[in-house]
Short mmCIF file of C-alpha atoms in Angstrom, two decimals:
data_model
loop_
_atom_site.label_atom_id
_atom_site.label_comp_id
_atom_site.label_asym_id
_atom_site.label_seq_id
_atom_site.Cartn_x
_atom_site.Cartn_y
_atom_site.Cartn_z
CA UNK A 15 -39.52 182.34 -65.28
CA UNK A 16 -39.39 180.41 -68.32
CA UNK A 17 -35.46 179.56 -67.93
CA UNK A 18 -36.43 178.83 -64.67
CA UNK A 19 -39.31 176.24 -65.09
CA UNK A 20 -36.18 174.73 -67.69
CA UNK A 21 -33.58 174.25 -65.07
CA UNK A 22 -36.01 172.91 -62.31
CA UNK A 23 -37.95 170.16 -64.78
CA UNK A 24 -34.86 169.56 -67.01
CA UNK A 25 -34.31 165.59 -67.30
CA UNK A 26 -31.29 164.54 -65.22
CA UNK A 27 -28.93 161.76 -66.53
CA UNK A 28 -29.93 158.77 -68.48
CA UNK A 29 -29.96 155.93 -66.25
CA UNK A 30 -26.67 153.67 -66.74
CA UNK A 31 -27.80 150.03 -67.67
CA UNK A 32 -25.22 147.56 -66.49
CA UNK A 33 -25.69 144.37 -69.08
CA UNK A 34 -26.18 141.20 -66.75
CA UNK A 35 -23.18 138.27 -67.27
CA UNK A 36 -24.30 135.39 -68.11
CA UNK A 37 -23.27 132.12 -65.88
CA UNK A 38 -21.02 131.38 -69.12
CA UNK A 39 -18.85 134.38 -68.42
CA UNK A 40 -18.60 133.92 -64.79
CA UNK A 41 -17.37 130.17 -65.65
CA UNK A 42 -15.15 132.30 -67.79
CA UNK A 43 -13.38 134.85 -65.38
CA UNK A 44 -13.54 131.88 -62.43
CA UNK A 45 -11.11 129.69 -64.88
CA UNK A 46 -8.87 133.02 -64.95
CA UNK A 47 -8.13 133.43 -61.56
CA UNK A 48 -7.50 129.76 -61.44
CA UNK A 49 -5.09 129.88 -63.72
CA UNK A 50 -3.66 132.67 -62.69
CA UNK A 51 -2.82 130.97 -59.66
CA UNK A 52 -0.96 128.03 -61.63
CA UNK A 53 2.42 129.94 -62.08
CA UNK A 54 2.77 130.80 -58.13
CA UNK A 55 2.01 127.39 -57.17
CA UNK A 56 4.33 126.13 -59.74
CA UNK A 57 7.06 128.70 -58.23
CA UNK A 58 6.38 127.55 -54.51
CA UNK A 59 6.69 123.75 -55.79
CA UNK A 60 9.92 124.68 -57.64
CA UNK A 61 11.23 126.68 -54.82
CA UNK A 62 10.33 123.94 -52.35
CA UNK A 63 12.42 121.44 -54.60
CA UNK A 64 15.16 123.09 -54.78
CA UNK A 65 15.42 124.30 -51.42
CA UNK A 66 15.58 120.37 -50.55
CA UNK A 67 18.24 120.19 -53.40
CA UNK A 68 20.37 122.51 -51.76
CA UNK A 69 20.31 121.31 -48.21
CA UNK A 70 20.50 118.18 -49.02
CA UNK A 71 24.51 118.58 -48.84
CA UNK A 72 24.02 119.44 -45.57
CA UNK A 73 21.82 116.75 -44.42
CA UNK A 74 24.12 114.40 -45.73
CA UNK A 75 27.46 116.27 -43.43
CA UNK A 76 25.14 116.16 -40.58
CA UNK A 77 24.51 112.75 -40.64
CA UNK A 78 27.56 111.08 -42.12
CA UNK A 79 28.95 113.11 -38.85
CA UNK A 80 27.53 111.41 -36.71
CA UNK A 81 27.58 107.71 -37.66
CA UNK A 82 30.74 105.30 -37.42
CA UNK A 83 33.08 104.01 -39.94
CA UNK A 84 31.67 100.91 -40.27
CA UNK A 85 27.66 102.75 -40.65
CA UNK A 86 29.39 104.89 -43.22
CA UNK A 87 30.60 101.96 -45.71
CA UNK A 88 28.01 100.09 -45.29
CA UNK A 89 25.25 98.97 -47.82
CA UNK A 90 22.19 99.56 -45.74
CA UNK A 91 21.29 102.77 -46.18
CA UNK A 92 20.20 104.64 -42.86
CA UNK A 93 18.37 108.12 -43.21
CA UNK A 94 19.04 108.77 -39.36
CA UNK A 95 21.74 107.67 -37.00
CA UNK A 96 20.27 104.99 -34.92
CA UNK A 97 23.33 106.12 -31.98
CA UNK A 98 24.56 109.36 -32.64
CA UNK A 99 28.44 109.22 -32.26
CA UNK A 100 29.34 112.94 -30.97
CA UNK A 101 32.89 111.41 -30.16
CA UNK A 102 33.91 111.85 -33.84
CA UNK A 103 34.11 115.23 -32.97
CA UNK A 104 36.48 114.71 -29.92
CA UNK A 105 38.48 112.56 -32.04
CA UNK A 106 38.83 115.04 -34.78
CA UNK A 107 40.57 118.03 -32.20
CA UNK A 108 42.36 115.54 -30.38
CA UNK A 109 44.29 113.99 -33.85
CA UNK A 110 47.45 115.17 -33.51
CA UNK A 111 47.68 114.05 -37.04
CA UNK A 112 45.54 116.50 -38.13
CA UNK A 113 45.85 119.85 -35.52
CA UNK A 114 41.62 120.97 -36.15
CA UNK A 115 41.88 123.02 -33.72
CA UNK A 116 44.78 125.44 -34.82
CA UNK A 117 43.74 125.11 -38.51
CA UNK A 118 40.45 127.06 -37.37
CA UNK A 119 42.40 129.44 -35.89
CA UNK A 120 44.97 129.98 -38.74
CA UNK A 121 41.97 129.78 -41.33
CA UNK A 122 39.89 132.40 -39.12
CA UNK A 123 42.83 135.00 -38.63
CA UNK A 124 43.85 134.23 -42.59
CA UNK A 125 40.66 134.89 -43.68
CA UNK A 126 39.72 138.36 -41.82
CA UNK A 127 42.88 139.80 -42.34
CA UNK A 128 42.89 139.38 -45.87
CA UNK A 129 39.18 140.19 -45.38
CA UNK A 130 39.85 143.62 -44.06
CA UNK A 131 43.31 144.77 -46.45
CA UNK A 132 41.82 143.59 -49.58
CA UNK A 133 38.44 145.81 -48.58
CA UNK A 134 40.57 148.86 -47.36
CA UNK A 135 42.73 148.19 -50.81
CA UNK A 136 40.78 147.54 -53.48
CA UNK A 137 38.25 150.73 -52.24
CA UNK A 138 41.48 153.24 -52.51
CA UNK A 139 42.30 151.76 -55.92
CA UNK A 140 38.63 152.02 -56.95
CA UNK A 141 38.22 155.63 -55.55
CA UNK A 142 41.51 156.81 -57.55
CA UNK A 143 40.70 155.04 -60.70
CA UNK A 144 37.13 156.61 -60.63
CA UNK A 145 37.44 160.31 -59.46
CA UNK A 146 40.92 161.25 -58.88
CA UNK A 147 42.13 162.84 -62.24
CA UNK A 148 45.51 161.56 -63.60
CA UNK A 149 46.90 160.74 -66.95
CA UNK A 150 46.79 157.18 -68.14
CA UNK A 151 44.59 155.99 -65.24
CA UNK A 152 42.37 154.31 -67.89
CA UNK A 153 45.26 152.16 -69.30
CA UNK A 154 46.02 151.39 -65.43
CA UNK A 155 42.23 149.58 -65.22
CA UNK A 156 42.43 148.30 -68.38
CA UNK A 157 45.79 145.78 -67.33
CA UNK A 158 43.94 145.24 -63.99
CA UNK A 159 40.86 143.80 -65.88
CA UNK A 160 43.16 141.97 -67.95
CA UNK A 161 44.63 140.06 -65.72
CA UNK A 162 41.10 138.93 -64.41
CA UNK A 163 41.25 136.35 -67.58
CA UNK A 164 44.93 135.29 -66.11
CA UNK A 165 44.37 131.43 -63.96
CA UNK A 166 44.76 131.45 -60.51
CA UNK A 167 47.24 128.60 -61.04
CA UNK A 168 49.19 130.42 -63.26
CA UNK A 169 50.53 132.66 -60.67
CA UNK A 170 51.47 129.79 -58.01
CA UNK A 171 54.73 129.39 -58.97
CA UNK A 172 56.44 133.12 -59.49
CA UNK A 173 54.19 134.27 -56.24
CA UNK A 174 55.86 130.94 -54.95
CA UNK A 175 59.39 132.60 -56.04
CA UNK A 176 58.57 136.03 -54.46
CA UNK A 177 57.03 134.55 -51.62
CA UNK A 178 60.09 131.92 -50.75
CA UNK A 179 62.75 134.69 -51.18
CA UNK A 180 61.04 137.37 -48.68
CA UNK A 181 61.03 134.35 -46.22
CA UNK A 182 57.66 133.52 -46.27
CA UNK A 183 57.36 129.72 -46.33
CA UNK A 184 55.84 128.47 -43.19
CA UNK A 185 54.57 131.51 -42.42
CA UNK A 186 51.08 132.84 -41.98
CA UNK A 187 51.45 136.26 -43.76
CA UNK A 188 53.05 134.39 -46.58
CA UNK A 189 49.46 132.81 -46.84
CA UNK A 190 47.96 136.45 -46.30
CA UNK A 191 49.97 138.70 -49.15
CA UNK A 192 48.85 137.30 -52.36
CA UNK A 193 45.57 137.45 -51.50
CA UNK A 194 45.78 141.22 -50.35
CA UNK A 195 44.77 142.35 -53.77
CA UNK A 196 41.88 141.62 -56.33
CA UNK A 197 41.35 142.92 -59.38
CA UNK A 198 37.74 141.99 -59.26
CA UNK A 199 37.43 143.87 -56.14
CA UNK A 200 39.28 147.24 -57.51
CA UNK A 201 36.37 146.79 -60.99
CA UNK A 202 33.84 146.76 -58.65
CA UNK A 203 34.55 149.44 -56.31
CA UNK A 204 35.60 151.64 -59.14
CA UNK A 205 32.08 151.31 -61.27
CA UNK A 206 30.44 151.84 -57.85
CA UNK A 207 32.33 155.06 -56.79
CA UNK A 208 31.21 155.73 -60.58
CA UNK A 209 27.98 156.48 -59.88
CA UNK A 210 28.52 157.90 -56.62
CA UNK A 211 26.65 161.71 -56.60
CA UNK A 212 29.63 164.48 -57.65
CA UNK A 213 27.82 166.69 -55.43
CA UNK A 214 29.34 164.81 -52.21
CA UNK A 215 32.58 165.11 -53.43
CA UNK A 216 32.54 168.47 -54.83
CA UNK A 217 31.04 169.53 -51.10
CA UNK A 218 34.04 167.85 -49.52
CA UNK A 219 36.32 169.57 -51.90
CA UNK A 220 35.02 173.06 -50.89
CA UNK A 221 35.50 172.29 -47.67
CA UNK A 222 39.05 172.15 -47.79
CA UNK A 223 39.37 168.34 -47.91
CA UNK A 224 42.07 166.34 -49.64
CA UNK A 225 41.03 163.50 -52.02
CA UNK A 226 42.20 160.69 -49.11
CA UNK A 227 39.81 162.88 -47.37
CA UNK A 228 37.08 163.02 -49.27
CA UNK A 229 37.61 159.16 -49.40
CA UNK A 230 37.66 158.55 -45.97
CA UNK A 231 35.25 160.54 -44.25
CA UNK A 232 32.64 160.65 -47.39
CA UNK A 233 32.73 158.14 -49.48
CA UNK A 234 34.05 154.90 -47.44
CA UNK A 235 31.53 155.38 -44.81
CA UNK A 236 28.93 155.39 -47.60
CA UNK A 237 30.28 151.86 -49.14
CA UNK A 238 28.60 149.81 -46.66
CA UNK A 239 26.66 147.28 -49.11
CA UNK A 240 29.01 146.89 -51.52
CA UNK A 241 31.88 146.59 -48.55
CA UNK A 242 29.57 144.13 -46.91
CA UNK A 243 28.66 142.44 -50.36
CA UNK A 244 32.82 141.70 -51.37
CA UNK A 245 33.77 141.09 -47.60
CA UNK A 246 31.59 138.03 -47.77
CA UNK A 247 32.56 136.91 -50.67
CA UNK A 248 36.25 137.29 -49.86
CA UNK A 249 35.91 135.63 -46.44
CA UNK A 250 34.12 132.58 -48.21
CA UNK A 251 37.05 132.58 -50.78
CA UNK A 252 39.90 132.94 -48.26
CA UNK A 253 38.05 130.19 -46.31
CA UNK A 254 38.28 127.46 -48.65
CA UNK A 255 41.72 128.13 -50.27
CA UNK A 256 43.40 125.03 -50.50
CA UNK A 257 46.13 124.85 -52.91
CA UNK A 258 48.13 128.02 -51.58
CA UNK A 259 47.71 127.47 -47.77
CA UNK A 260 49.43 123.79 -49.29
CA UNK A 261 51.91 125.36 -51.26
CA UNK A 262 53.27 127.40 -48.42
CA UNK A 263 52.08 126.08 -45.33
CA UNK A 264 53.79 123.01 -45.24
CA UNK A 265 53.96 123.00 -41.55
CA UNK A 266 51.36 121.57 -39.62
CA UNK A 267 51.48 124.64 -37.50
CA UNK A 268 50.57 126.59 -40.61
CA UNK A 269 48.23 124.35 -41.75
CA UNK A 270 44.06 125.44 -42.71
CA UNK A 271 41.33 123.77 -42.45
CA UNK A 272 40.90 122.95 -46.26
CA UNK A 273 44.43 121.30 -45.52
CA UNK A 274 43.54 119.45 -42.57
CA UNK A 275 40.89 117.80 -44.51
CA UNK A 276 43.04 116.63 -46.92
CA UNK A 277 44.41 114.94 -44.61
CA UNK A 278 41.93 112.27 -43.52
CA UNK A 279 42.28 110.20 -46.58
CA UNK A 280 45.85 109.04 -48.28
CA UNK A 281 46.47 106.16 -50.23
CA UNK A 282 47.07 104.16 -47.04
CA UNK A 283 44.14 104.95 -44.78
CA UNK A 284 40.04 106.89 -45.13
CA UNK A 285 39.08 107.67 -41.52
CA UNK A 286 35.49 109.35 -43.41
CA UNK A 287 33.70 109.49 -39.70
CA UNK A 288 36.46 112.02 -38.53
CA UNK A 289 36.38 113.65 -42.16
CA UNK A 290 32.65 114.28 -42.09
CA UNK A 291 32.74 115.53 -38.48
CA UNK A 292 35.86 118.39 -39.59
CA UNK A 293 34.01 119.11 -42.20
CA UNK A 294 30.66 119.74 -40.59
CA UNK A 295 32.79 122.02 -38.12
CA UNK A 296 34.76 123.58 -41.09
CA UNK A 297 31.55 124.81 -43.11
CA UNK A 298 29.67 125.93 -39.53
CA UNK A 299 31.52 129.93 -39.71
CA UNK A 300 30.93 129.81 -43.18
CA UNK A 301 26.63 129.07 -42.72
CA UNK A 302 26.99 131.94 -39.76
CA UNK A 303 28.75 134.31 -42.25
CA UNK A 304 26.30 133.84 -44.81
CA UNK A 305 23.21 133.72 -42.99
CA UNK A 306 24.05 136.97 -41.12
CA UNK A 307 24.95 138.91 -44.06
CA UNK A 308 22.85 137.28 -47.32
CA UNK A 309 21.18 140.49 -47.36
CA UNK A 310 24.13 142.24 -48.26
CA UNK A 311 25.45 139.93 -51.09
CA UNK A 312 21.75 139.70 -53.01
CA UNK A 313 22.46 143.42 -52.71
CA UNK A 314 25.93 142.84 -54.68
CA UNK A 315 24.34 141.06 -56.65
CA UNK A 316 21.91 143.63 -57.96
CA UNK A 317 24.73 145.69 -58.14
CA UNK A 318 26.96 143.76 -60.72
CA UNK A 319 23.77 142.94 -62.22
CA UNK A 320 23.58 146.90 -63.00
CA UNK A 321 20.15 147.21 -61.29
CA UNK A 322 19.50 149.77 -58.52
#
């Protein structure tokens, strides 16, 4: 009865006291959140100016597009063209001077074929340099990262040579070959078939198939980012090649669109009009390109960044 009478009158809890703040602490924790917010307004403002930094470029294509050659040179500045002149782009694909219109073509069909064998390249020569076993394979990568500290303009002249004797001068595909293969391309693929999961491979292999195989059906199919991440990149750098396509093309029928540009202004005459209206069509499939696949090249970027 006793134990009983305990359990039934037995104090409960002490009461918690919460201490009251005082207005000087609240004045305290309000400056805190105001300065907390201080670093992401300084990020927007910094973000906003550079955003205007970077399309300013473009602002300045668009408009210098549109004006005439006399609006152009002259010293009154004008931030918007009072009489938009759309014929400089007529004029520019009706130049027989400089054939626009071609030059998009032989830039397009330059760029995605080099586009699609450096991609289907560089991915075999990754995938055999990472998981195919085979004696002296690391020696192999080591001469294909060397020559990543090699200039470009180094090679001009014997790929010039090789080029000129297999009868390639004036010809598209003697535009295309050189840039068939990329030793930054084959690094790449190979550290990222590096940490592809064994398991895959070893399931493939049980299976009964062969490493081009396991390649192909497992592995490729599984290389969309980083595919989609170097395709850009390639496309952009096959786009605005300038001294090869001028090397070799030195037909007009072979002729880019980096070399069609050129061709505005010579030591005799600057038709800038006509130069900033190719241009603003030039760089137009390279915005589309990068718009519609920036997702995939921040993902490259993680990627050679070495962040998951």
């Amino acid at each position: 009865m006793n134990s009983l009478e305990s359990q039934s009158f037995s104090p409960g809890p002490a009461p918690v006291t919460v201490p009251a703040q005082s207005p000087e602490s609240n004045r305290h924790s309000e400056q805190g959140k105001s300065g907390s917010k201080l670093p992401g307004v300084l990020r927007t403002v910094a973000l906003c100016f550079l955003s205007v930094l970077f399309l300013l470029p473009f602002y300045l294509l668009a408009r210098n597009a549109l004006l005439t050659e006399e609006q152009i040179q002259a010293p009154k500045w004008l931030w918007l063209p009072t009489s938009p002149q759309f014929s400089n782009f007529i004029a520019v694909f009706n130049n027989p001077e400089a054939p626009l219109g071609s030059a998009l073509r032989n830039s397009a069909t330059i760029a995605i074929t080099t586009l699609v064998f450096q991609m289907l390249i560089s991915s075999m020569a990754g995938y055999a340099l990472a998981r195919i076993p085979a004696r002296g394979k690391n020696v192999v990568f080591g001469i294909i990262v060397a020559t990543l500290m090699i200039p470009g303009a180094v090679t001009f002249v014997p790929s010039y040579a090789v080029i000129a004797a297999l009868g390639g001068v004036n010809h598209t595909w003697g535009i295309i070959v050189p840039g068939l293969f990329s030793a930054f391309s084959i690094f790449l693929f190979r550290q990222f078939y590096l940490r592809f999961p064994t398991e895959i491979e070893e399931a493939g292999r049980l299976d009964g198939l062969s490493y081009f195989g396991v390649y192909w059906r497992l592995l490729l199919p599984n290389s969309l980012g980083i595919l989609m991440a170097l395709g850009v990149l390639c496309f952009i750098g096959s786009w605005n090649s300038f001294v090869w396509p001028l090397i070799v093309g030195q037909d007009t029928s072979t002729w880019t669109v980096q070399v069609v540009l050129s061709t505005f202004i010579t030591a005799q005459k600057a038709n800038y009009a006509q130069l900033f209206a190719a241009a603003f069509v030039g760089v137009l499939p390279l915005v589309v390109v990068f718009l519609a696949m920036q997702r995939y090249i921040v993902e490259g970027a993680k990627f050679s960044s070495g962040k998951e």
